[in-house]
Tab-separated table of C-alpha atoms in Angstrom:
chain	number	residue	atom	x	y	z
A	1085	UNK	CA	-26.432	0.915	18.511
A	1086	UNK	CA	-25.671	-1.570	15.746
A	1087	UNK	CA	-25.976	1.192	13.144
A	1088	UNK	CA	-23.497	3.328	15.037
A	1089	UNK	CA	-21.128	0.376	15.367
A	1090	UNK	CA	-21.384	-0.205	11.606
A	1091	UNK	CA	-20.604	3.447	10.885
A	1092	UNK	CA	-17.583	3.467	13.178
A	1093	UNK	CA	-16.289	0.218	11.661
A	1094	UNK	CA	-16.619	1.721	8.183
A	1095	UNK	CA	-14.697	4.793	9.370
A	1096	UNK	CA	-11.862	2.585	10.601
A	1097	UNK	CA	-11.701	0.675	7.324
A	1098	UNK	CA	-11.514	3.946	5.418
A	1099	UNK	CA	-8.887	5.363	7.789
A	1100	UNK	CA	-6.472	2.482	7.089
A	1101	UNK	CA	-7.293	2.052	3.411
A	1102	UNK	CA	-4.513	2.250	0.791
A	1103	UNK	CA	-6.183	5.252	-0.856
A	1104	UNK	CA	-6.065	7.194	2.426
A	1105	UNK	CA	-2.356	6.367	2.727
A	1106	UNK	CA	-1.812	7.407	-0.899
A	1107	UNK	CA	-3.488	10.773	-0.377
A	1108	UNK	CA	-1.491	11.207	2.841
A	1109	UNK	CA	1.766	10.757	0.870
A	1110	UNK	CA	0.581	13.154	-1.830
A	1111	UNK	CA	-0.333	15.662	0.913
A	1112	UNK	CA	3.160	15.196	2.406
A	1113	UNK	CA	4.565	16.257	-0.969
A	1114	UNK	CA	2.150	19.174	-1.095
A	1115	UNK	CA	3.321	20.122	2.374
A	1116	UNK	CA	6.856	20.537	1.014
A	1117	UNK	CA	5.476	22.755	-1.749
A	1118	UNK	CA	2.926	24.826	0.120
A	1119	UNK	CA	3.633	24.338	3.803
A	1120	UNK	CA	7.415	24.622	3.940
A	1121	UNK	CA	8.263	26.565	0.752
A	1122	UNK	CA	5.121	28.571	0.040
A	1123	UNK	CA	4.723	27.249	-3.519
A	1124	UNK	CA	1.101	27.299	-4.655
A	1125	UNK	CA	0.851	23.985	-6.480
A	1126	UNK	CA	-2.783	23.437	-7.506
A	1127	UNK	CA	-1.932	20.461	-9.703
A	1128	UNK	CA	-0.727	17.751	-7.331
A	1129	UNK	CA	-3.147	15.361	-9.034
A	1130	UNK	CA	-1.064	15.800	-12.211
A	1131	UNK	CA	1.992	14.411	-10.433
A	1132	UNK	CA	-0.134	11.557	-9.079
A	1133	UNK	CA	-1.590	10.750	-12.488
A	1134	UNK	CA	1.819	10.763	-14.168
A	1135	UNK	CA	3.226	8.474	-11.478
A	1136	UNK	CA	0.278	6.116	-11.885
A	1137	UNK	CA	0.512	6.071	-15.680
A	1138	UNK	CA	4.284	5.651	-15.683
A	1139	UNK	CA	4.035	2.721	-13.293
A	1140	UNK	CA	0.963	0.987	-14.760
A	1141	UNK	CA	1.904	1.329	-18.439
A	1142	UNK	CA	5.451	0.134	-17.795
A	1143	UNK	CA	4.381	-2.947	-15.856
A	1144	UNK	CA	1.687	-3.653	-18.438
A	1145	UNK	CA	4.386	-3.778	-21.133
A	1146	UNK	CA	6.494	-6.282	-19.215
A	1147	UNK	CA	8.989	-3.907	-17.606
A	1148	UNK	CA	10.203	-5.052	-14.142
A	1149	UNK	CA	8.444	-3.554	-11.138
A	1150	UNK	CA	11.412	-1.557	-9.810
A	1151	UNK	CA	12.118	-0.026	-13.211
A	1152	UNK	CA	8.426	0.784	-13.602
A	1153	UNK	CA	8.454	2.664	-10.305
A	1154	UNK	CA	11.521	4.616	-11.448
A	1155	UNK	CA	9.751	5.488	-14.695
A	1156	UNK	CA	6.825	6.842	-12.684
A	1157	UNK	CA	9.244	9.005	-10.693
A	1158	UNK	CA	11.011	10.122	-13.873
A	1159	UNK	CA	7.725	11.287	-15.380
A	1160	UNK	CA	7.044	13.393	-12.272
A	1161	UNK	CA	10.595	14.769	-12.365
A	1162	UNK	CA	10.246	15.932	-15.975
A	1163	UNK	CA	6.822	17.395	-15.197
A	1164	UNK	CA	8.250	19.406	-12.285
A	1165	UNK	CA	11.111	20.744	-14.419
A	1166	UNK	CA	8.753	21.747	-17.223
A	1167	UNK	CA	6.430	23.522	-14.788
A	1168	UNK	CA	9.093	25.125	-12.645
A	1169	UNK	CA	11.491	26.458	-15.278
A	1170	UNK	CA	9.217	29.214	-16.620
A	1171	UNK	CA	7.306	30.011	-13.424
A	1172	UNK	CA	9.504	29.824	-10.325
A	1173	UNK	CA	11.266	33.075	-11.143
A	1174	UNK	CA	7.901	34.819	-11.150
A	1175	UNK	CA	5.275	35.318	-8.432
A	1176	UNK	CA	3.734	32.303	-6.746
A	1177	UNK	CA	0.337	32.674	-8.377
A	1178	UNK	CA	1.875	31.987	-11.799
A	1179	UNK	CA	2.830	28.523	-10.564
A	1180	UNK	CA	-0.754	28.004	-9.345
A	1181	UNK	CA	-2.183	28.885	-12.767
A	1182	UNK	CA	0.295	26.708	-14.630
A	1183	UNK	CA	0.000	23.661	-12.374
A	1184	UNK	CA	-3.788	23.476	-12.439
A	1185	UNK	CA	-3.780	23.891	-16.212
A	1186	UNK	CA	-1.034	21.323	-16.740
A	1187	UNK	CA	-2.758	18.771	-14.512
A	1188	UNK	CA	-5.940	19.121	-16.541
A	1189	UNK	CA	-3.986	18.782	-19.791
A	1190	UNK	CA	-2.498	15.501	-18.541
A	1191	UNK	CA	-5.924	14.234	-17.585
A	1192	UNK	CA	-7.402	15.095	-20.998
A	1193	UNK	CA	-4.423	13.607	-22.818
A	1194	UNK	CA	-4.771	10.430	-20.748
A	1195	UNK	CA	-8.449	10.051	-21.636
A	1196	UNK	CA	-7.863	10.769	-25.345
A	1197	UNK	CA	-9.030	7.979	-27.653
A	1198	UNK	CA	-5.816	8.374	-29.655
A	1199	UNK	CA	-3.910	6.820	-26.728
A	1200	UNK	CA	-6.290	3.965	-26.031
A	1201	UNK	CA	-3.536	1.351	-26.485
A	1202	UNK	CA	-1.426	3.023	-23.796
A	1203	UNK	CA	-3.710	4.767	-21.316
A	1204	UNK	CA	-7.010	2.995	-21.967
A	1205	UNK	CA	-8.546	6.412	-22.788
A	1206	UNK	CA	-11.543	7.359	-20.637
A	1207	UNK	CA	-11.980	3.747	-19.487
A	1208	UNK	CA	-8.483	3.771	-17.972
A	1209	UNK	CA	-6.253	0.805	-17.169
A	1210	UNK	CA	-7.605	-2.155	-15.242
A	1211	UNK	CA	-5.679	-3.104	-12.103
A	1212	UNK	CA	-5.215	-6.706	-13.217
A	1213	UNK	CA	-2.961	-5.492	-16.052
A	1214	UNK	CA	-0.263	-4.188	-13.656
A	1215	UNK	CA	-1.019	-5.420	-10.107
A	1216	UNK	CA	0.364	-8.979	-10.197
A	1217	UNK	CA	4.107	-8.158	-9.923
A	1218	UNK	CA	3.313	-6.237	-6.726
A	1219	UNK	CA	1.105	-8.890	-5.125
A	1220	UNK	CA	3.643	-11.597	-6.047
A	1221	UNK	CA	6.091	-9.902	-3.649
A	1222	UNK	CA	3.785	-10.530	-0.691
A	1223	UNK	CA	5.100	-12.709	2.129
A	1224	UNK	CA	1.764	-12.570	3.971
A	1225	UNK	CA	0.521	-15.767	2.355
A	1226	UNK	CA	-3.077	-16.616	1.567
A	1227	UNK	CA	-6.211	-16.659	3.710
A	1228	UNK	CA	-7.721	-13.969	5.907
A	1229	UNK	CA	-6.575	-12.187	9.046
A	1230	UNK	CA	-8.596	-10.344	11.663
A	1231	UNK	CA	-6.951	-7.464	13.489
A	1232	UNK	CA	-7.348	-7.944	16.344
A	1233	UNK	CA	-8.416	-11.488	17.169
A	1234	UNK	CA	-8.980	-10.394	20.789
A	1235	UNK	CA	-11.714	-7.772	20.593
A	1236	UNK	CA	-14.786	-6.373	22.326
A	1237	UNK	CA	-16.837	-9.473	21.524
A	1238	UNK	CA	-14.631	-11.449	23.954
A	1239	UNK	CA	-15.449	-9.187	26.928
A	1240	UNK	CA	-18.889	-8.880	28.573
A	1241	UNK	CA	-20.477	-10.319	25.426
A	1242	UNK	CA	-19.696	-7.112	23.568
A	1243	UNK	CA	-22.151	-5.057	25.619
A	1244	UNK	CA	-23.113	-1.587	24.414
A	1245	UNK	CA	-22.098	-0.024	27.722
A	1246	UNK	CA	-18.567	-1.398	27.419
A	1247	UNK	CA	-18.219	-0.043	23.902
A	1248	UNK	CA	-19.428	3.428	24.893
A	1249	UNK	CA	-16.923	3.590	27.744
A	1250	UNK	CA	-14.069	2.459	25.524
A	1251	UNK	CA	-15.021	4.946	22.779
A	1252	UNK	CA	-14.815	7.734	25.358
A	1253	UNK	CA	-11.426	6.429	26.505
A	1254	UNK	CA	-10.199	6.343	22.891
A	1255	UNK	CA	-11.334	9.925	22.280
A	1256	UNK	CA	-9.685	10.965	25.520
A	1257	UNK	CA	-6.396	9.346	24.481
A	1258	UNK	CA	-6.170	11.069	21.121
A	1259	UNK	CA	-7.147	14.393	22.709
A	1260	UNK	CA	-4.466	13.865	25.335
A	1261	UNK	CA	-1.843	13.204	22.638
A	1262	UNK	CA	-2.725	16.444	20.824
A	1263	UNK	CA	-2.682	18.456	24.069
A	1264	UNK	CA	0.697	17.033	25.095
A	1265	UNK	CA	2.084	17.946	21.668
A	1266	UNK	CA	0.688	21.478	21.687
A	1267	UNK	CA	0.649	22.597	25.308
A	1268	UNK	CA	4.131	21.463	26.272
A	1269	UNK	CA	2.956	19.921	29.548
A	1270	UNK	CA	6.100	17.774	29.707
A	1271	UNK	CA	9.300	19.814	29.636
A	1272	UNK	CA	11.684	17.014	28.661
A	1273	UNK	CA	11.451	16.627	24.886
A	1274	UNK	CA	12.329	12.915	24.841
A	1275	UNK	CA	9.799	12.080	27.544
A	1276	UNK	CA	7.184	14.203	25.773
A	1277	UNK	CA	7.670	12.413	22.455
A	1278	UNK	CA	7.661	9.011	24.160
A	1279	UNK	CA	4.400	9.949	25.913
A	1280	UNK	CA	2.807	10.977	22.626
A	1281	UNK	CA	3.894	7.773	20.876
A	1282	UNK	CA	2.675	5.607	23.778
A	1283	UNK	CA	-0.675	7.398	23.856
A	1284	UNK	CA	-1.163	7.039	20.108
A	1285	UNK	CA	-0.208	3.335	20.176
A	1286	UNK	CA	-2.691	2.726	22.989
A	1287	UNK	CA	-5.331	4.579	20.976
A	1288	UNK	CA	-4.632	2.419	17.903
A	1289	UNK	CA	-4.848	-0.782	19.972
A	1290	UNK	CA	-8.152	0.363	21.473
A	1291	UNK	CA	-9.559	1.201	18.050
A	1292	UNK	CA	-8.741	-2.254	16.673
A	1293	UNK	CA	-10.125	-3.806	19.877
A	1294	UNK	CA	-13.418	-2.004	19.285
A	1295	UNK	CA	-13.519	-2.465	15.513
A	1296	UNK	CA	-11.752	-5.684	14.466
A	1297	UNK	CA	-10.888	-5.450	10.759
A	1298	UNK	CA	-10.846	-8.543	8.561
A	1299	UNK	CA	-9.182	-8.667	5.130
A	1300	UNK	CA	-7.408	-11.102	2.856
A	1301	UNK	CA	-3.710	-11.378	3.583
A	1302	UNK	CA	-2.819	-10.891	-0.084
A	1303	UNK	CA	-5.753	-9.650	-2.086
A	1304	UNK	CA	-6.674	-6.777	-4.333
A	1305	UNK	CA	-7.175	-4.608	-1.275
A	1306	UNK	CA	-5.835	-6.844	1.494
A	1307	UNK	CA	-3.379	-6.482	4.346
A	1308	UNK	CA	-0.331	-6.645	2.033
A	1309	UNK	CA	-1.131	-3.462	0.118
A	1310	UNK	CA	-2.162	-1.747	3.370
A	1311	UNK	CA	1.094	-2.765	5.023
A	1312	UNK	CA	3.210	-1.456	2.147
A	1313	UNK	CA	1.169	1.756	1.893
A	1314	UNK	CA	1.502	2.700	5.567
A	1315	UNK	CA	5.157	1.681	5.738
A	1316	UNK	CA	5.763	4.091	2.854
A	1317	UNK	CA	3.844	6.760	4.768
A	1318	UNK	CA	6.203	6.223	7.722
A	1319	UNK	CA	9.294	6.397	5.475
A	1320	UNK	CA	7.961	9.558	3.822
A	1321	UNK	CA	7.453	11.191	7.224
A	1322	UNK	CA	10.999	10.271	8.228
A	1323	UNK	CA	12.424	11.720	5.008
A	1324	UNK	CA	10.518	14.980	5.448
A	1325	UNK	CA	11.506	15.150	9.122
A	1326	UNK	CA	15.203	14.907	8.188
A	1327	UNK	CA	14.880	17.297	5.252
A	1328	UNK	CA	13.146	20.147	7.049
A	1329	UNK	CA	15.585	19.998	9.970
A	1330	UNK	CA	18.606	20.219	7.684
A	1331	UNK	CA	20.154	23.524	6.532
A	1332	UNK	CA	18.273	23.016	3.267
A	1333	UNK	CA	14.995	22.810	5.201
A	1334	UNK	CA	15.765	26.085	6.966
A	1335	UNK	CA	16.307	27.684	3.557
A	1336	UNK	CA	12.843	26.504	2.520
A	1337	UNK	CA	11.281	28.255	5.508
A	1338	UNK	CA	13.323	31.344	4.768
A	1339	UNK	CA	12.086	31.440	1.178
A	1340	UNK	CA	8.527	31.001	2.353
A	1341	UNK	CA	8.788	33.953	4.728
A	1342	UNK	CA	11.036	36.337	2.746
A	1343	UNK	CA	12.781	35.085	-0.361
A	1344	UNK	CA	14.438	38.466	-0.990
A	1345	UNK	CA	16.281	38.106	2.314
A	1346	UNK	CA	17.493	34.633	1.304
A	1347	UNK	CA	18.550	35.972	-2.098
A	1348	UNK	CA	20.499	38.756	-0.427
A	1349	UNK	CA	22.536	36.082	1.361
A	1350	UNK	CA	23.768	34.823	-2.005
A	1351	UNK	CA	21.544	31.744	-2.141
A	1352	UNK	CA	20.091	30.562	-5.437
A	1353	UNK	CA	16.392	30.848	-4.607
A	1354	UNK	CA	15.286	29.508	-7.997
A	1355	UNK	CA	17.344	26.323	-7.594
A	1356	UNK	CA	16.028	25.707	-4.072
A	1357	UNK	CA	12.438	26.235	-5.190
A	1358	UNK	CA	12.991	23.843	-8.070
A	1359	UNK	CA	14.406	21.215	-5.725
A	1360	UNK	CA	11.362	21.582	-3.470
A	1361	UNK	CA	9.012	21.306	-6.453
A	1362	UNK	CA	10.759	18.151	-7.663
A	1363	UNK	CA	10.841	16.455	-4.235
A	1364	UNK	CA	7.206	17.256	-3.506
A	1365	UNK	CA	6.283	16.029	-6.981
A	1366	UNK	CA	8.061	12.724	-6.403
A	1367	UNK	CA	5.974	12.210	-3.274
A	1368	UNK	CA	2.923	12.961	-5.411
A	1369	UNK	CA	3.985	10.343	-7.971
A	1370	UNK	CA	4.482	7.769	-5.213
A	1371	UNK	CA	1.024	8.576	-3.882
A	1372	UNK	CA	-0.402	8.101	-7.393
A	1373	UNK	CA	1.153	4.654	-7.750
A	1374	UNK	CA	-0.280	3.563	-4.404
A	1375	UNK	CA	-3.654	5.119	-5.191
A	1376	UNK	CA	-4.200	2.883	-8.220
A	1377	UNK	CA	-2.795	-0.388	-6.807
A	1378	UNK	CA	-6.063	-1.627	-5.264
A	1379	UNK	CA	-8.251	-0.213	-8.039
A	1380	UNK	CA	-7.471	1.013	-11.575
A	1381	UNK	CA	-6.014	4.036	-13.353
A	1382	UNK	CA	-8.989	6.268	-14.070
A	1383	UNK	CA	-7.986	9.745	-15.329
A	1384	UNK	CA	-11.276	11.312	-14.249
A	1385	UNK	CA	-10.850	10.070	-10.681
A	1386	UNK	CA	-7.491	11.864	-10.443
A	1387	UNK	CA	-8.509	15.349	-11.467
A	1388	UNK	CA	-8.974	18.680	-9.690
A	1389	UNK	CA	-11.000	17.131	-6.890
A	1390	UNK	CA	-8.057	14.965	-5.841
A	1391	UNK	CA	-5.848	18.044	-5.455
A	1392	UNK	CA	-8.650	19.583	-3.413
A	1393	UNK	CA	-8.683	16.486	-1.176
A	1394	UNK	CA	-4.919	16.790	-0.644
A	1395	UNK	CA	-5.240	20.451	0.312
A	1396	UNK	CA	-8.137	19.641	2.616
A	1397	UNK	CA	-6.090	16.976	4.386
A	1398	UNK	CA	-3.136	19.336	4.669
A	1399	UNK	CA	-5.167	22.230	6.073
A	1400	UNK	CA	-7.060	20.051	8.530
A	1401	UNK	CA	-3.903	18.481	9.928
A	1402	UNK	CA	-1.784	21.606	9.714
A	1403	UNK	CA	0.547	22.965	7.035
A	1404	UNK	CA	4.297	23.040	7.747
A	1405	UNK	CA	3.995	20.202	10.265
A	1406	UNK	CA	5.382	16.687	10.004
A	1407	UNK	CA	2.327	14.633	10.987
A	1408	UNK	CA	-0.347	17.124	9.871
A	1409	UNK	CA	-0.891	15.724	6.337
A	1410	UNK	CA	-1.346	12.162	7.633
A	1411	UNK	CA	-3.668	13.173	10.459
A	1412	UNK	CA	-5.640	15.366	8.065
A	1413	UNK	CA	-6.013	12.591	5.470
A	1414	UNK	CA	-7.289	10.130	8.073
A	1415	UNK	CA	-9.755	12.656	9.517
A	1416	UNK	CA	-10.947	13.803	6.084
A	1417	UNK	CA	-11.766	10.355	4.717
A	1418	UNK	CA	-13.167	9.063	8.019
A	1419	UNK	CA	-15.359	12.137	8.431
A	1420	UNK	CA	-16.842	11.664	4.966
A	1421	UNK	CA	-17.754	8.075	5.768
A	1422	UNK	CA	-19.249	9.159	9.098
A	1423	UNK	CA	-21.421	11.844	7.488
A	1424	UNK	CA	-22.568	9.493	4.746
A	1425	UNK	CA	-23.257	6.688	7.216
A	1426	UNK	CA	-25.291	8.902	9.541
A	1427	UNK	CA	-27.273	10.293	6.616
A	1428	UNK	CA	-27.957	6.785	5.278
A	1429	UNK	CA	-28.820	5.378	8.697
A	1430	UNK	CA	-30.916	8.108	10.230
A	1431	UNK	CA	-32.263	10.318	7.417
A	1432	UNK	CA	-35.391	8.930	5.647
A	1433	UNK	CA	-35.091	8.244	1.924
A	1434	UNK	CA	-37.939	10.682	1.312
A	1435	UNK	CA	-35.574	13.475	2.412
A	1436	UNK	CA	-32.238	12.182	1.099
A	1437	UNK	CA	-31.508	8.994	-0.827
A	1438	UNK	CA	-28.269	7.014	-0.898
A	1439	UNK	CA	-26.876	8.804	-3.957
A	1440	UNK	CA	-27.533	12.215	-2.467
A	1441	UNK	CA	-25.743	11.354	0.774
A	1442	UNK	CA	-22.473	11.069	-1.189
A	1443	UNK	CA	-22.830	14.649	-2.404
A	1444	UNK	CA	-24.043	15.758	1.027
A	1445	UNK	CA	-20.872	14.402	2.641
A	1446	UNK	CA	-18.738	16.531	0.312
A	1447	UNK	CA	-20.835	19.607	1.106
A	1448	UNK	CA	-20.429	19.130	4.851
A	1449	UNK	CA	-16.686	18.540	4.537
A	1450	UNK	CA	-16.388	21.639	2.354
A	1451	UNK	CA	-18.225	23.754	4.917
A	1452	UNK	CA	-16.051	22.291	7.675
A	1453	UNK	CA	-12.954	23.222	5.679
A	1454	UNK	CA	-14.203	26.810	5.328
A	1455	UNK	CA	-14.742	27.004	9.091
A	1456	UNK	CA	-11.243	25.640	9.734
A	1457	UNK	CA	-9.664	28.179	7.393
A	1458	UNK	CA	-11.617	30.996	9.084
A	1459	UNK	CA	-11.293	30.027	12.755
A	1460	UNK	CA	-8.174	27.829	12.844
A	1461	UNK	CA	-6.121	28.377	9.688
A	1462	UNK	CA	-3.100	26.603	11.167
A	1463	UNK	CA	-5.059	23.317	11.383
A	1464	UNK	CA	-4.986	20.873	14.294
A	1465	UNK	CA	-1.217	20.564	14.699
A	1466	UNK	CA	-0.063	23.754	12.995
A	1467	UNK	CA	1.374	26.975	14.334
A	1468	UNK	CA	0.184	30.441	13.287
A	1469	UNK	CA	3.794	31.578	13.038
A	1470	UNK	CA	4.279	29.066	10.218
A	1471	UNK	CA	1.681	30.806	8.034
A	1472	UNK	CA	3.679	33.833	6.998
A	1473	UNK	CA	3.843	33.012	3.316
A	1474	UNK	CA	5.700	35.090	0.752
A	1475	UNK	CA	3.821	34.097	-2.393
């Protein structure tokens, strides 16, 4: 029982980590590219790496934090223009080829020894060289905080039976929220959305009741960076929500389904695609800046695999949905920790050691992704009608 409790606690910590939020934001940008517009961007990690470099190098050279963030965005903007100008007038697979190649070029340039003074080459940039201006903004103060102070240990001495019951209730709540969203059990839209929000909030409270998390208020990976990361996730969701429900958002869906029809209406399809590529890239750059805040800028940790993680999160949650990328990112990273924890806790070392469980978790997630694409390509929250891509 204690092993299972440890695994579930580790899953919660991973679910709310800054890196999970960063990948969620990058997947939100990818959702604008792939989900809403049908652009096959296989190089989202390139946008993330440019954002991270632009931010970290600027702060490291004494440039104010706000200006450094703008420089990170500017690097992603230029990257999107360079990629989009020669490819967006052609078929979608040209963009895929160019983006994956360009992202790798950025990674190799970043790890080049010729740029050691700027990028740190293969060793990267240490977080202490650029993190302080961000942590100095914290109003959380010093010390530690447990969320929540009132938890399962205060009731029935934290008995195993109580925890099992509450786990089942938590699973039931999140299942209920998904069913309300998909089945349309409540006709009134406002009441339905309020029911979903209330159910999710109750689920979150129950999770923190079962797995109280303790971190520094303002540390390298404390509550401050988590707070900022998830607030930015919320703002990103709001921006995407407003964008896709605007006339411009309807044009994106039209291009995804039949760009010739949109062109016949006199719309500049190339310009709209370019705008989508730029906006999605800016989300990628923001995700890159957040990704390196609690750690360091390592070019090899932001390569092809990171783009694969973003696509995995997007496909699990559901492409062309608002909350799909966030839900997918949380499930993806939590599931990996669960698989690794179970393998470490219950599989003897003679069969699989600790190092092998890391690789095993990726294999299982990869197989799960294949099954999702085969049996439920629209993901958890997606709609099959949203998958008519014109690429």
